[in-house]
Amino acid sequence: MELIVNGAPENLSSASLADFVQQKGLPAASLVVELNRSIVPQGEWATTSLVAGDRLELLSFVGGG
């Protein structure tokens, strides 16, 4: 299925948001995910299904100073 991830089209086979994060090897502890303009709490990733045409924005927080 095709999704828009950070503004670019991407073909994915993931069924849930948790699967997508795991397949991409993203650091879940510092990741914020926006799905179709709504922030999805990390506790809901496993039950949040992805469908063709969804728009994901992925933000990682990095500490520093």
mmCIF file with all atom_site columns, N, CA and C in Angstrom:
data_model
loop_
_atom_site.group_PDB
_atom_site.id
_atom_site.type_symbol
_atom_site.label_atom_id
_atom_site.label_alt_id
_atom_site.label_comp_id
_atom_site.label_asym_id
_atom_site.label_entity_id
_atom_site.label_seq_id
_atom_site.pdbx_PDB_ins_code
_atom_site.Cartn_x
_atom_site.Cartn_y
_atom_site.Cartn_z
_atom_site.occupancy
_atom_site.B_iso_or_equiv
_atom_site.pdbx_formal_charge
_atom_site.auth_seq_id
_atom_site.auth_comp_id
_atom_site.auth_asym_id
_atom_site.auth_atom_id
_atom_site.pdbx_PDB_model_num
ATOM 1   N N  . MET A 1 1  ? 0.850  -1.177 0.000  1.00 0.00 ? 1  MET A N  1
ATOM 2   C CA . MET A 1 1  ? 0.000  0.000  0.000  1.00 0.00 ? 1  MET A CA 1
ATOM 3   C C  . MET A 1 1  ? 0.892  1.235  0.000  1.00 0.00 ? 1  MET A C  1
ATOM 4   N N  . GLU A 1 2  ? 0.386  2.299  -0.534 1.00 0.00 ? 2  GLU A N  1
ATOM 5   C CA . GLU A 1 2  ? 1.168  3.534  -0.580 1.00 0.00 ? 2  GLU A CA 1
ATOM 6   C C  . GLU A 1 2  ? 0.676  4.534  0.464  1.00 0.00 ? 2  GLU A C  1
ATOM 7   N N  . LEU A 1 3  ? 1.627  5.040  1.243  1.00 0.00 ? 3  LEU A N  1
ATOM 8   C CA . LEU A 1 3  ? 1.378  6.071  2.240  1.00 0.00 ? 3  LEU A CA 1
ATOM 9   C C  . LEU A 1 3  ? 2.266  7.266  1.921  1.00 0.00 ? 3  LEU A C  1
ATOM 10  N N  . ILE A 1 4  ? 1.967  8.383  2.542  1.00 0.00 ? 4  ILE A N  1
ATOM 11  C CA . ILE A 1 4  ? 2.840  9.545  2.463  1.00 0.00 ? 4  ILE A CA 1
ATOM 12  C C  . ILE A 1 4  ? 3.559  9.636  3.809  1.00 0.00 ? 4  ILE A C  1
ATOM 13  N N  . VAL A 1 5  ? 4.886  9.520  3.785  1.00 0.00 ? 5  VAL A N  1
ATOM 14  C CA . VAL A 1 5  ? 5.690  9.537  5.008  1.00 0.00 ? 5  VAL A CA 1
ATOM 15  C C  . VAL A 1 5  ? 6.614  10.746 4.937  1.00 0.00 ? 5  VAL A C  1
ATOM 16  N N  . ASN A 1 6  ? 6.411  11.681 5.849  1.00 0.00 ? 6  ASN A N  1
ATOM 17  C CA . ASN A 1 6  ? 7.178  12.934 5.875  1.00 0.00 ? 6  ASN A CA 1
ATOM 18  C C  . ASN A 1 6  ? 7.185  13.613 4.510  1.00 0.00 ? 6  ASN A C  1
ATOM 19  N N  . GLY A 1 7  ? 6.009  13.619 3.864  1.00 0.00 ? 7  GLY A N  1
ATOM 20  C CA . GLY A 1 7  ? 5.831  14.329 2.611  1.00 0.00 ? 7  GLY A CA 1
ATOM 21  C C  . GLY A 1 7  ? 6.217  13.571 1.356  1.00 0.00 ? 7  GLY A C  1
ATOM 22  N N  . ALA A 1 8  ? 6.721  12.344 1.482  1.00 0.00 ? 8  ALA A N  1
ATOM 23  C CA . ALA A 1 8  ? 7.138  11.571 0.311  1.00 0.00 ? 8  ALA A CA 1
ATOM 24  C C  . ALA A 1 8  ? 6.353  10.262 0.227  1.00 0.00 ? 8  ALA A C  1
ATOM 25  N N  . PRO A 1 9  ? 5.951  9.866  -0.984 1.00 0.00 ? 9  PRO A N  1
ATOM 26  C CA . PRO A 1 9  ? 5.239  8.594  -1.125 1.00 0.00 ? 9  PRO A CA 1
ATOM 27  C C  . PRO A 1 9  ? 6.155  7.424  -0.783 1.00 0.00 ? 9  PRO A C  1
ATOM 28  N N  . GLU A 1 10 ? 5.580  6.431  -0.125 1.00 0.00 ? 10 GLU A N  1
ATOM 29  C CA . GLU A 1 10 ? 6.354  5.253  0.262  1.00 0.00 ? 10 GLU A CA 1
ATOM 30  C C  . GLU A 1 10 ? 5.439  4.040  0.241  1.00 0.00 ? 10 GLU A C  1
ATOM 31  N N  . ASN A 1 11 ? 5.917  2.942  -0.338 1.00 0.00 ? 11 ASN A N  1
ATOM 32  C CA . ASN A 1 11 ? 5.158  1.693  -0.354 1.00 0.00 ? 11 ASN A CA 1
ATOM 33  C C  . ASN A 1 11 ? 5.515  0.874  0.867  1.00 0.00 ? 11 ASN A C  1
ATOM 34  N N  . LEU A 1 12 ? 4.488  0.425  1.582  1.00 0.00 ? 12 LEU A N  1
ATOM 35  C CA . LEU A 1 12 ? 4.691  -0.309 2.816  1.00 0.00 ? 12 LEU A CA 1
ATOM 36  C C  . LEU A 1 12 ? 3.827  -1.553 2.835  1.00 0.00 ? 12 LEU A C  1
ATOM 37  N N  . SER A 1 13 ? 4.284  -2.529 3.596  1.00 0.00 ? 13 SER A N  1
ATOM 38  C CA . SER A 1 13 ? 3.481  -3.732 3.791  1.00 0.00 ? 13 SER A CA 1
ATOM 39  C C  . SER A 1 13 ? 2.962  -3.813 5.224  1.00 0.00 ? 13 SER A C  1
ATOM 40  N N  . SER A 1 14 ? 3.249  -2.804 6.032  1.00 0.00 ? 14 SER A N  1
ATOM 41  C CA . SER A 1 14 ? 2.859  -2.805 7.445  1.00 0.00 ? 14 SER A CA 1
ATOM 42  C C  . SER A 1 14 ? 1.351  -2.722 7.607  1.00 0.00 ? 14 SER A C  1
ATOM 43  N N  . ALA A 1 15 ? 0.856  -3.439 8.606  1.00 0.00 ? 15 ALA A N  1
ATOM 44  C CA . ALA A 1 15 ? -0.567 -3.405 8.899  1.00 0.00 ? 15 ALA A CA 1
ATOM 45  C C  . ALA A 1 15 ? -0.885 -2.445 10.030 1.00 0.00 ? 15 ALA A C  1
ATOM 46  N N  . SER A 1 16 ? 0.052  -2.307 10.977 1.00 0.00 ? 16 SER A N  1
ATOM 47  C CA . SER A 1 16 ? -0.185 -1.415 12.105 1.00 0.00 ? 16 SER A CA 1
ATOM 48  C C  . SER A 1 16 ? 0.952  -0.406 12.212 1.00 0.00 ? 16 SER A C  1
ATOM 49  N N  . LEU A 1 17 ? 0.703  0.625  12.953 1.00 0.00 ? 17 LEU A N  1
ATOM 50  C CA . LEU A 1 17 ? 1.715  1.647  13.176 1.00 0.00 ? 17 LEU A CA 1
ATOM 51  C C  . LEU A 1 17 ? 2.920  1.060  13.912 1.00 0.00 ? 17 LEU A C  1
ATOM 52  N N  . ALA A 1 18 ? 2.688  0.181  14.874 1.00 0.00 ? 18 ALA A N  1
ATOM 53  C CA . ALA A 1 18 ? 3.795  -0.461 15.594 1.00 0.00 ? 18 ALA A CA 1
ATOM 54  C C  . ALA A 1 18 ? 4.654  -1.288 14.649 1.00 0.00 ? 18 ALA A C  1
ATOM 55  N N  . ASP A 1 19 ? 4.022  -2.027 13.723 1.00 0.00 ? 19 ASP A N  1
ATOM 56  C CA . ASP A 1 19 ? 4.768  -2.813 12.733 1.00 0.00 ? 19 ASP A CA 1
ATOM 57  C C  . ASP A 1 19 ? 5.628  -1.901 11.866 1.00 0.00 ? 19 ASP A C  1
ATOM 58  N N  . PHE A 1 20 ? 5.058  -0.787 11.431 1.00 0.00 ? 20 PHE A N  1
ATOM 59  C CA . PHE A 1 20 ? 5.783  0.164  10.592 1.00 0.00 ? 20 PHE A CA 1
ATOM 60  C C  . PHE A 1 20 ? 7.030  0.685  11.305 1.00 0.00 ? 20 PHE A C  1
ATOM 61  N N  . VAL A 1 21 ? 6.879  1.110  12.552 1.00 0.00 ? 21 VAL A N  1
ATOM 62  C CA . VAL A 1 21 ? 8.011  1.651  13.320 1.00 0.00 ? 21 VAL A CA 1
ATOM 63  C C  . VAL A 1 21 ? 9.089  0.581  13.471 1.00 0.00 ? 21 VAL A C  1
ATOM 64  N N  . GLN A 1 22 ? 8.677  -0.649 13.764 1.00 0.00 ? 22 GLN A N  1
ATOM 65  C CA . GLN A 1 22 ? 9.638  -1.733 13.930 1.00 0.00 ? 22 GLN A CA 1
ATOM 66  C C  . GLN A 1 22 ? 10.346 -2.049 12.611 1.00 0.00 ? 22 GLN A C  1
ATOM 67  N N  . GLN A 1 23 ? 9.603  -2.154 11.511 1.00 0.00 ? 23 GLN A N  1
ATOM 68  C CA . GLN A 1 23 ? 10.195 -2.463 10.209 1.00 0.00 ? 23 GLN A CA 1
ATOM 69  C C  . GLN A 1 23 ? 11.191 -1.401 9.766  1.00 0.00 ? 23 GLN A C  1
ATOM 70  N N  . LYS A 1 24 ? 10.926 -0.150 10.111 1.00 0.00 ? 24 LYS A N  1
ATOM 71  C CA . LYS A 1 24 ? 11.822 0.939  9.729  1.00 0.00 ? 24 LYS A CA 1
ATOM 72  C C  . LYS A 1 24 ? 13.026 1.046  10.667 1.00 0.00 ? 24 LYS A C  1
ATOM 73  N N  . GLY A 1 25 ? 13.002 0.311  11.792 1.00 0.00 ? 25 GLY A N  1
ATOM 74  C CA . GLY A 1 25 ? 14.097 0.370  12.747 1.00 0.00 ? 25 GLY A CA 1
ATOM 75  C C  . GLY A 1 25 ? 14.204 1.710  13.444 1.00 0.00 ? 25 GLY A C  1
ATOM 76  N N  . LEU A 1 26 ? 13.062 2.360  13.661 1.00 0.00 ? 26 LEU A N  1
ATOM 77  C CA . LEU A 1 26 ? 13.046 3.686  14.282 1.00 0.00 ? 26 LEU A CA 1
ATOM 78  C C  . LEU A 1 26 ? 13.086 3.570  15.803 1.00 0.00 ? 26 LEU A C  1
ATOM 79  N N  . PRO A 1 27 ? 13.726 4.524  16.474 1.00 0.00 ? 27 PRO A N  1
ATOM 80  C CA . PRO A 1 27 ? 13.827 4.503  17.938 1.00 0.00 ? 27 PRO A CA 1
ATOM 81  C C  . PRO A 1 27 ? 12.501 4.932  18.579 1.00 0.00 ? 27 PRO A C  1
ATOM 82  N N  . ALA A 1 28 ? 11.688 3.975  18.963 1.00 0.00 ? 28 ALA A N  1
ATOM 83  C CA . ALA A 1 28 ? 10.345 4.259  19.475 1.00 0.00 ? 28 ALA A CA 1
ATOM 84  C C  . ALA A 1 28 ? 10.363 5.152  20.704 1.00 0.00 ? 28 ALA A C  1
ATOM 85  N N  . ALA A 1 29 ? 11.387 5.045  21.530 1.00 0.00 ? 29 ALA A N  1
ATOM 86  C CA . ALA A 1 29 ? 11.429 5.811  22.780 1.00 0.00 ? 29 ALA A CA 1
ATOM 87  C C  . ALA A 1 29 ? 11.469 7.314  22.555 1.00 0.00 ? 29 ALA A C  1
ATOM 88  N N  . SER A 1 30 ? 12.026 7.748  21.441 1.00 0.00 ? 30 SER A N  1
ATOM 89  C CA . SER A 1 30 ? 12.152 9.192  21.185 1.00 0.00 ? 30 SER A CA 1
ATOM 90  C C  . SER A 1 30 ? 11.361 9.620  19.954 1.00 0.00 ? 30 SER A C  1
ATOM 91  N N  . LEU A 1 31 ? 10.355 8.826  19.574 1.00 0.00 ? 31 LEU A N  1
ATOM 92  C CA . LEU A 1 31 ? 9.603  9.085  18.347 1.00 0.00 ? 31 LEU A CA 1
ATOM 93  C C  . LEU A 1 31 ? 8.188  9.576  18.647 1.00 0.00 ? 31 LEU A C  1
ATOM 94  N N  . VAL A 1 32 ? 7.776  10.591 17.908 1.00 0.00 ? 32 VAL A N  1
ATOM 95  C CA . VAL A 1 32 ? 6.389  11.058 17.939 1.00 0.00 ? 32 VAL A CA 1
ATOM 96  C C  . VAL A 1 32 ? 5.831  10.835 16.536 1.00 0.00 ? 32 VAL A C  1
ATOM 97  N N  . VAL A 1 33 ? 4.631  10.252 16.472 1.00 0.00 ? 33 VAL A N  1
ATOM 98  C CA . VAL A 1 33 ? 4.020  9.952  15.184 1.00 0.00 ? 33 VAL A CA 1
ATOM 99  C C  . VAL A 1 33 ? 2.704  10.713 15.056 1.00 0.00 ? 33 VAL A C  1
ATOM 100 N N  . GLU A 1 34 ? 2.577  11.401 13.938 1.00 0.00 ? 34 GLU A N  1
ATOM 101 C CA . GLU A 1 34 ? 1.329  12.079 13.591 1.00 0.00 ? 34 GLU A CA 1
ATOM 102 C C  . GLU A 1 34 ? 0.732  11.321 12.414 1.00 0.00 ? 34 GLU A C  1
ATOM 103 N N  . LEU A 1 35 ? -0.503 10.880 12.561 1.00 0.00 ? 35 LEU A N  1
ATOM 104 C CA . LEU A 1 35 ? -1.208 10.150 11.512 1.00 0.00 ? 35 LEU A CA 1
ATOM 105 C C  . LEU A 1 35 ? -2.408 10.985 11.092 1.00 0.00 ? 35 LEU A C  1
ATOM 106 N N  . ASN A 1 36 ? -2.392 11.410 9.842  1.00 0.00 ? 36 ASN A N  1
ATOM 107 C CA . ASN A 1 36 ? -3.485 12.230 9.303  1.00 0.00 ? 36 ASN A CA 1
ATOM 108 C C  . ASN A 1 36 ? -3.790 13.421 10.205 1.00 0.00 ? 36 ASN A C  1
ATOM 109 N N  . ARG A 1 37 ? -2.729 14.107 10.612 1.00 0.00 ? 37 ARG A N  1
ATOM 110 C CA . ARG A 1 37 ? -2.788 15.343 11.402 1.00 0.00 ? 37 ARG A CA 1
ATOM 111 C C  . ARG A 1 37 ? -3.209 15.166 12.859 1.00 0.00 ? 37 ARG A C  1
ATOM 112 N N  . SER A 1 38 ? -3.137 13.932 13.367 1.00 0.00 ? 38 SER A N  1
ATOM 113 C CA . SER A 1 38 ? -3.426 13.678 14.778 1.00 0.00 ? 38 SER A CA 1
ATOM 114 C C  . SER A 1 38 ? -2.276 12.894 15.384 1.00 0.00 ? 38 SER A C  1
ATOM 115 N N  . ILE A 1 39 ? -1.798 13.348 16.547 1.00 0.00 ? 39 ILE A N  1
ATOM 116 C CA . ILE A 1 39 ? -0.745 12.636 17.257 1.00 0.00 ? 39 ILE A CA 1
ATOM 117 C C  . ILE A 1 39 ? -1.315 11.315 17.776 1.00 0.00 ? 39 ILE A C  1
ATOM 118 N N  . VAL A 1 40 ? -0.579 10.224 17.568 1.00 0.00 ? 40 VAL A N  1
ATOM 119 C CA . VAL A 1 40 ? -1.008 8.915  18.056 1.00 0.00 ? 40 VAL A CA 1
ATOM 120 C C  . VAL A 1 40 ? -0.139 8.558  19.260 1.00 0.00 ? 40 VAL A C  1
ATOM 121 N N  . PRO A 1 41 ? -0.746 8.412  20.438 1.00 0.00 ? 41 PRO A N  1
ATOM 122 C CA . PRO A 1 41 ? 0.031  8.015  21.617 1.00 0.00 ? 41 PRO A CA 1
ATOM 123 C C  . PRO A 1 41 ? 0.707  6.657  21.386 1.00 0.00 ? 41 PRO A C  1
ATOM 124 N N  . GLN A 1 42 ? 1.916  6.512  21.892 1.00 0.00 ? 42 GLN A N  1
ATOM 125 C CA . GLN A 1 42 ? 2.681  5.290  21.665 1.00 0.00 ? 42 GLN A CA 1
ATOM 126 C C  . GLN A 1 42 ? 1.930  4.048  22.138 1.00 0.00 ? 42 GLN A C  1
ATOM 127 N N  . GLY A 1 43 ? 1.138  4.154  23.169 1.00 0.00 ? 43 GLY A N  1
ATOM 128 C CA . GLY A 1 43 ? 0.358  3.027  23.662 1.00 0.00 ? 43 GLY A CA 1
ATOM 129 C C  . GLY A 1 43 ? -0.714 2.545  22.692 1.00 0.00 ? 43 GLY A C  1
ATOM 130 N N  . GLU A 1 44 ? -1.016 3.349  21.677 1.00 0.00 ? 44 GLU A N  1
ATOM 131 C CA . GLU A 1 44 ? -2.042 2.986  20.690 1.00 0.00 ? 44 GLU A CA 1
ATOM 132 C C  . GLU A 1 44 ? -1.454 2.524  19.364 1.00 0.00 ? 44 GLU A C  1
ATOM 133 N N  . TRP A 1 45 ? -0.134 2.507  19.239 1.00 0.00 ? 45 TRP A N  1
ATOM 134 C CA . TRP A 1 45 ? 0.494  2.137  17.969 1.00 0.00 ? 45 TRP A CA 1
ATOM 135 C C  . TRP A 1 45 ? 0.114  0.730  17.522 1.00 0.00 ? 45 TRP A C  1
ATOM 136 N N  . ALA A 1 46 ? 0.074  -0.222 18.447 1.00 0.00 ? 46 ALA A N  1
ATOM 137 C CA . ALA A 1 46 ? -0.198 -1.618 18.081 1.00 0.00 ? 46 ALA A CA 1
ATOM 138 C C  . ALA A 1 46 ? -1.613 -1.816 17.563 1.00 0.00 ? 46 ALA A C  1
ATOM 139 N N  . THR A 1 47 ? -2.537 -0.965 17.985 1.00 0.00 ? 47 THR A N  1
ATOM 140 C CA . THR A 1 47 ? -3.936 -1.112 17.565 1.00 0.00 ? 47 THR A CA 1
ATOM 141 C C  . THR A 1 47 ? -4.340 -0.104 16.496 1.00 0.00 ? 47 THR A C  1
ATOM 142 N N  . THR A 1 48 ? -3.382 0.693  16.020 1.00 0.00 ? 48 THR A N  1
ATOM 143 C CA . THR A 1 48 ? -3.667 1.681  14.983 1.00 0.00 ? 48 THR A CA 1
ATOM 144 C C  . THR A 1 48 ? -3.317 1.108  13.621 1.00 0.00 ? 48 THR A C  1
ATOM 145 N N  . SER A 1 49 ? -4.342 0.838  12.820 1.00 0.00 ? 49 SER A N  1
ATOM 146 C CA . SER A 1 49 ? -4.142 0.273  11.493 1.00 0.00 ? 49 SER A CA 1
ATOM 147 C C  . SER A 1 49 ? -3.792 1.363  10.494 1.00 0.00 ? 49 SER A C  1
ATOM 148 N N  . LEU A 1 50 ? -2.943 1.005  9.540  1.00 0.00 ? 50 LEU A N  1
ATOM 149 C CA . LEU A 1 50 ? -2.595 1.911  8.455  1.00 0.00 ? 50 LEU A CA 1
ATOM 150 C C  . LEU A 1 50 ? -3.344 1.479  7.206  1.00 0.00 ? 50 LEU A C  1
ATOM 151 N N  . VAL A 1 51 ? -3.816 2.456  6.437  1.00 0.00 ? 51 VAL A N  1
ATOM 152 C CA . VAL A 1 51 ? -4.513 2.171  5.184  1.00 0.00 ? 51 VAL A CA 1
ATOM 153 C C  . VAL A 1 51 ? -3.902 3.022  4.081  1.00 0.00 ? 51 VAL A C  1
ATOM 154 N N  . ALA A 1 52 ? -4.068 2.581  2.852  1.00 0.00 ? 52 ALA A N  1
ATOM 155 C CA . ALA A 1 52 ? -3.527 3.306  1.706  1.00 0.00 ? 52 ALA A CA 1
ATOM 156 C C  . ALA A 1 52 ? -4.008 4.755  1.734  1.00 0.00 ? 52 ALA A C  1
ATOM 157 N N  . GLY A 1 53 ? -3.064 5.655  1.476  1.00 0.00 ? 53 GLY A N  1
ATOM 158 C CA . GLY A 1 53 ? -3.389 7.075  1.446  1.00 0.00 ? 53 GLY A CA 1
ATOM 159 C C  . GLY A 1 53 ? -3.164 7.802  2.758  1.00 0.00 ? 53 GLY A C  1
ATOM 160 N N  . ASP A 1 54 ? -2.887 7.056  3.839  1.00 0.00 ? 54 ASP A N  1
ATOM 161 C CA . ASP A 1 54 ? -2.604 7.712  5.116  1.00 0.00 ? 54 ASP A CA 1
ATOM 162 C C  . ASP A 1 54 ? -1.375 8.605  4.984  1.00 0.00 ? 54 ASP A C  1
ATOM 163 N N  . ARG A 1 55 ? -1.346 9.659  5.807  1.00 0.00 ? 55 ARG A N  1
ATOM 164 C CA . ARG A 1 55 ? -0.214 10.577 5.855  1.00 0.00 ? 55 ARG A CA 1
ATOM 165 C C  . ARG A 1 55 ? 0.428  10.482 7.229  1.00 0.00 ? 55 ARG A C  1
ATOM 166 N N  . LEU A 1 56 ? 1.706  10.104 7.250  1.00 0.00 ? 56 LEU A N  1
ATOM 167 C CA . LEU A 1 56 ? 2.464  9.991  8.492  1.00 0.00 ? 56 LEU A CA 1
ATOM 168 C C  . LEU A 1 56 ? 3.528  11.077 8.545  1.00 0.00 ? 56 LEU A C  1
ATOM 169 N N  . GLU A 1 57 ? 3.660  11.676 9.700  1.00 0.00 ? 57 GLU A N  1
ATOM 170 C CA . GLU A 1 57 ? 4.777  12.582 9.969  1.00 0.00 ? 57 GLU A CA 1
ATOM 171 C C  . GLU A 1 57 ? 5.495  11.995 11.174 1.00 0.00 ? 57 GLU A C  1
ATOM 172 N N  . LEU A 1 58 ? 6.791  11.794 11.039 1.00 0.00 ? 58 LEU A N  1
ATOM 173 C CA . LEU A 1 58 ? 7.596  11.180 12.089 1.00 0.00 ? 58 LEU A CA 1
ATOM 174 C C  . LEU A 1 58 ? 8.585  12.205 12.618 1.00 0.00 ? 58 LEU A C  1
ATOM 175 N N  . LEU A 1 59 ? 8.575  12.382 13.924 1.00 0.00 ? 59 LEU A N  1
ATOM 176 C CA . LEU A 1 59 ? 9.475  13.336 14.572 1.00 0.00 ? 59 LEU A CA 1
ATOM 177 C C  . LEU A 1 59 ? 10.271 12.616 15.641 1.00 0.00 ? 59 LEU A C  1
ATOM 178 N N  . SER A 1 60 ? 11.596 12.769 15.585 1.00 0.00 ? 60 SER A N  1
ATOM 179 C CA . SER A 1 60 ? 12.480 12.209 16.616 1.00 0.00 ? 60 SER A CA 1
ATOM 180 C C  . SER A 1 60 ? 13.076 13.346 17.422 1.00 0.00 ? 60 SER A C  1
ATOM 181 N N  . PHE A 1 61 ? 13.077 13.156 18.723 1.00 0.00 ? 61 PHE A N  1
ATOM 182 C CA . PHE A 1 61 ? 13.661 14.158 19.608 1.00 0.00 ? 61 PHE A CA 1
ATOM 183 C C  . PHE A 1 61 ? 15.080 13.736 19.950 1.00 0.00 ? 61 PHE A C  1
ATOM 184 N N  . VAL A 1 62 ? 15.992 14.692 19.841 1.00 0.00 ? 62 VAL A N  1
ATOM 185 C CA . VAL A 1 62 ? 17.405 14.428 20.123 1.00 0.00 ? 62 VAL A CA 1
ATOM 186 C C  . VAL A 1 62 ? 17.856 15.418 21.186 1.00 0.00 ? 62 VAL A C  1
ATOM 187 N N  . GLY A 1 63 ? 18.465 14.873 22.225 1.00 0.00 ? 63 GLY A N  1
ATOM 188 C CA . GLY A 1 63 ? 18.962 15.749 23.296 1.00 0.00 ? 63 GLY A CA 1
ATOM 189 C C  . GLY A 1 63 ? 20.302 16.356 22.918 1.00 0.00 ? 63 GLY A C  1
ATOM 190 N N  . GLY A 1 64 ? 20.623 17.408 23.575 1.00 0.00 ? 64 GLY A N  1
ATOM 191 C CA . GLY A 1 64 ? 21.896 18.052 23.308 1.00 0.00 ? 64 GLY A CA 1
ATOM 192 C C  . GLY A 1 64 ? 21.904 19.423 23.945 1.00 0.00 ? 64 GLY A C  1
ATOM 193 N N  . GLY A 1 65 ? 22.977 20.117 23.719 1.00 0.00 ? 65 GLY A N  1
ATOM 194 C CA . GLY A 1 65 ? 22.996 21.428 24.322 1.00 0.00 ? 65 GLY A CA 1
ATOM 195 C C  . GLY A 1 65 ? 24.084 22.290 23.831 1.00 0.00 ? 65 GLY A C  1
#
